[in-house]
Coordinates of C-alpha atoms in Angstrom, one line a residue:
X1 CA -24.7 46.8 74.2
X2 CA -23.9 43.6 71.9
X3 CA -23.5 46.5 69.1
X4 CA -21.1 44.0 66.7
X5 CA -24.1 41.7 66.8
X6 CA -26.4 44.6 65.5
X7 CA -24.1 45.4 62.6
X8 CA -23.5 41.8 61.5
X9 CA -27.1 40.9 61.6
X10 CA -27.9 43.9 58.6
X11 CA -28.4 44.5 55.5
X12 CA -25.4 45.3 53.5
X13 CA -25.7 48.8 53.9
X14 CA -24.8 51.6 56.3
X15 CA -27.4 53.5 56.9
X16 CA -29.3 50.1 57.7
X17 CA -26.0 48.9 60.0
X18 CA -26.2 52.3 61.9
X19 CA -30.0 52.0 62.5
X20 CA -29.8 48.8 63.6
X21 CA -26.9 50.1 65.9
X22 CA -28.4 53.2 66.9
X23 CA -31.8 51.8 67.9
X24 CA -31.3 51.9 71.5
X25 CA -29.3 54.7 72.5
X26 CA -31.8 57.1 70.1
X27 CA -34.8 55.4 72.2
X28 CA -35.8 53.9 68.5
X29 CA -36.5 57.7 67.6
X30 CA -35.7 58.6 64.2
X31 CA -35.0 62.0 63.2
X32 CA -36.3 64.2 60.5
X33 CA -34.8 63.1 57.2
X34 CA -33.6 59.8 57.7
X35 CA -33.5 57.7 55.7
X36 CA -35.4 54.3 54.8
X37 CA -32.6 52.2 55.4
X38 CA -32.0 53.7 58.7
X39 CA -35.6 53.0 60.0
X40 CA -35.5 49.6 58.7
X41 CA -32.6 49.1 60.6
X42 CA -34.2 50.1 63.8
X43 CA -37.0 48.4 63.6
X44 CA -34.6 45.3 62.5
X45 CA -33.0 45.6 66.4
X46 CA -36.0 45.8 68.2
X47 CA -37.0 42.1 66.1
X48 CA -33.8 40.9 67.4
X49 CA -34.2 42.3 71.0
X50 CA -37.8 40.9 70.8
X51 CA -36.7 37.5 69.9
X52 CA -33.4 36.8 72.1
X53 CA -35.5 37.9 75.5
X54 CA -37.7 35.3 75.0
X55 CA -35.0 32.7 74.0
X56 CA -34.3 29.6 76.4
X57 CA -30.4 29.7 76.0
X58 CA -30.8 33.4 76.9
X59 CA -31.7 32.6 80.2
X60 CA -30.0 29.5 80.5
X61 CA -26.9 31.5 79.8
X62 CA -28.0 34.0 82.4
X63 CA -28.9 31.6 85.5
X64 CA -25.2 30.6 84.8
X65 CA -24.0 33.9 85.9
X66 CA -25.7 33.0 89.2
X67 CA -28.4 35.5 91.2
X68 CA -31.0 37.8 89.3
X69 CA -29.5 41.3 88.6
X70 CA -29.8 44.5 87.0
X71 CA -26.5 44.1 85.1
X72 CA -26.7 40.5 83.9
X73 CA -28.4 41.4 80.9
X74 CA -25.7 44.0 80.0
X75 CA -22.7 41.6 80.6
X76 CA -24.2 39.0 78.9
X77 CA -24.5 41.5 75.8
X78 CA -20.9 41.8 76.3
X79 CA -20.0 38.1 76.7
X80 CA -21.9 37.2 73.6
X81 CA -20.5 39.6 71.4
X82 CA -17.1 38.8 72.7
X83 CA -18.0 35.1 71.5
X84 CA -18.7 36.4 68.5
X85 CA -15.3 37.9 67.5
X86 CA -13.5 34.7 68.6
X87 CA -16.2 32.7 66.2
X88 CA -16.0 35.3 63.6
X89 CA -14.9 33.5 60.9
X90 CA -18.1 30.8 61.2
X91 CA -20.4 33.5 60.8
X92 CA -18.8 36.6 58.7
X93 CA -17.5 36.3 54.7
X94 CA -14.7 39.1 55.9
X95 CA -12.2 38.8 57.9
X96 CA -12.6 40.9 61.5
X97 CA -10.4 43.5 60.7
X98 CA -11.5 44.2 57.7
X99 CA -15.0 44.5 58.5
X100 CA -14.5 46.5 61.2
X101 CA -12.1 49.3 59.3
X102 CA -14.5 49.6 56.6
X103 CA -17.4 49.6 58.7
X104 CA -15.9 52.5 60.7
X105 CA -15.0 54.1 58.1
X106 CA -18.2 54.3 56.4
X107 CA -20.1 54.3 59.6
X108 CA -18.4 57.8 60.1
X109 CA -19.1 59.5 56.9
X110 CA -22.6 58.4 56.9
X111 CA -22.9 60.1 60.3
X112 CA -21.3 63.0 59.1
X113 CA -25.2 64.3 57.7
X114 CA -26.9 63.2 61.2
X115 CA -28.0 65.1 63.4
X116 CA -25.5 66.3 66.9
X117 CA -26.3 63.6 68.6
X118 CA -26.3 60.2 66.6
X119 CA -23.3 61.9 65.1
X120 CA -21.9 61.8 68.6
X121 CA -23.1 58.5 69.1
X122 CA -21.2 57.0 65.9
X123 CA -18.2 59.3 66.4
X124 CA -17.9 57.9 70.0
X125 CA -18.0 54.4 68.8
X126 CA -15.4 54.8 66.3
X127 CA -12.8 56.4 67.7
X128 CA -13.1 54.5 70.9
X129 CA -13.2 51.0 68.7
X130 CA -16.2 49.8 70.5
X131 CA -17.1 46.8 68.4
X132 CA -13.3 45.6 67.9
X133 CA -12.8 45.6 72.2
X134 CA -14.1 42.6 73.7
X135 CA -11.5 40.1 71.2
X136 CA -10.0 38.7 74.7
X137 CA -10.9 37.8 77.6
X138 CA -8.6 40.6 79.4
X139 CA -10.6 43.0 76.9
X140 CA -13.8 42.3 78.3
X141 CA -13.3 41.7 81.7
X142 CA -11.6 44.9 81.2
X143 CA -14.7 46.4 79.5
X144 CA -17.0 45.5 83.1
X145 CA -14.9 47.4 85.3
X146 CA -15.4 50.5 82.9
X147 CA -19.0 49.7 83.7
X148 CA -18.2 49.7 87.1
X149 CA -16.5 53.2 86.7
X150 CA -19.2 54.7 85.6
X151 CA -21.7 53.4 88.3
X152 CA -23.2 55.3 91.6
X153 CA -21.7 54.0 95.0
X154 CA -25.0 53.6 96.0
X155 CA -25.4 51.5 92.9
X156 CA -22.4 49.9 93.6
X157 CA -23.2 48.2 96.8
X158 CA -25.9 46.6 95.2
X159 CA -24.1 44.9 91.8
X160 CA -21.3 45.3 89.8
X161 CA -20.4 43.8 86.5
X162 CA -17.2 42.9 87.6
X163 CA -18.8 40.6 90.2
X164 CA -19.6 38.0 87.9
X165 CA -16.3 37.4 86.1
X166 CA -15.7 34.6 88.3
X167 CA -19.1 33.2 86.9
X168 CA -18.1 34.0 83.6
X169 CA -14.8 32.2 84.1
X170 CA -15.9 28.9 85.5
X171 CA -19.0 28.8 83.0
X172 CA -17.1 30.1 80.0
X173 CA -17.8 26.7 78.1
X174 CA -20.7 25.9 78.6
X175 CA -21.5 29.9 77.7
X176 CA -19.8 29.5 74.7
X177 CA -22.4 26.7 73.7
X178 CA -25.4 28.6 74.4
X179 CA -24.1 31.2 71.8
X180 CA -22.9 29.0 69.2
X181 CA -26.5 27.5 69.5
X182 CA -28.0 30.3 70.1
X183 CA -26.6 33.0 67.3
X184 CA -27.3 30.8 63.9
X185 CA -30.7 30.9 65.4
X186 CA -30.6 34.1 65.4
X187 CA -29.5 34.6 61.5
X188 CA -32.0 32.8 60.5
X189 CA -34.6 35.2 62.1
X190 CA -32.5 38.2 60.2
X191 CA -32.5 36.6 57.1
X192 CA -36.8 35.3 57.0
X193 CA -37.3 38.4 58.4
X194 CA -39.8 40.7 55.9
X195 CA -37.4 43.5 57.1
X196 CA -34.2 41.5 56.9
X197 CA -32.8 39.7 54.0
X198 CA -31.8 36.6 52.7
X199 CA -29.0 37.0 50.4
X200 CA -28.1 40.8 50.7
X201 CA -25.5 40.6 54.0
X202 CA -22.3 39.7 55.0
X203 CA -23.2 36.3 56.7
X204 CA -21.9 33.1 55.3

């Protein structure tokens, strides 16, 4: 879910960027004909993925959103990358906007020779400005009650990511912290990386 993350944390290329990106809604499945970059870039998520699980302030910032649930990891995906487009300029050489309008432009004519579905997938996450929607807080409290929409009543009377907005409010400090000690950890493990790189990305 914490797709702006993903991109950030990539080589300077696309096809790398998308992989990285479409690593978990492609099941870390590649297709026939793609390319290097693109498979580096998956296997670059699940080394991110592998890493933040086990991290401390992960589940420090967790127990601050109260019980054990099914969605907590997913809003916490949310959170962080919404603390990383108000911290942007700490991390990135280019300014938000600009990132994000070349990215999705190139993002879409590199998907243009995938396959139906991670075409889809890219398509889907241009047009609907997925990585540029969690900027303020109204945008991403916003953002859990689409997750809400799209949930079972049955899974509904169980959790909802809108229930812990009132955690997220009263901890939003102290969740700030655990990212901004959390994420330069996090470039460092991109950039030593043997898949990763130390000078070709668009970190400071």
């Amino acid at each position: 879910m914490n797709w702006l993350a993903h991109t950030l944390l990539s080589k300077k290329n696309i096809e790398y960027q998308l992989g990285n990106v479409l690593a978990d809604p492609m099941k870390g499945k590649v297709w026939k004909d793609a390319n290097d970059h693109l498979k580096q870039g998956m296997k670059m998520h699940k080394a991110i993925d592998k890493f933040t699980d086990q991290h401390q302030l992960i589940s420090a910032s967790k127990k601050r959103l109260g019980e054990d649930g099914h969605l907590k990891g997913v809003v916490l995906d949310l959170l962080y990358d919404h603390f990383l487009s108000i911290n942007w300029s700490q991390f990135c050489r280019w300014e938000l906007d600009t990132y994000l309008a070349y990215f999705n432009g190139a993002a879409n004519q590199a998907a243009s020779f995938y396959p139906p579905k991670p075409q889809q997938i890219v398509k889907r996450m241009v047009e609907s400005n997925l990585l540029g929607r969690y900027r303020t807080f109204v945008e991403l409290l916003t953002a859990l009650e689409r997750i809400d929409l799209r949930l079972s009543d049955r899974a509904k009377k169980k959790e909802t990511a809108s229930q812990y907005i009132d955690a997220i409010e009263s901890q939003y400090t102290a969740l700030e912290n655990d990212f901004m000690v959390f994420f330069p950890e996090l470039i460092q493990v991109f950039k030593t990386h043997p898949l990763g790189s130390a000078t070709y990305h668009y970190l400071y």
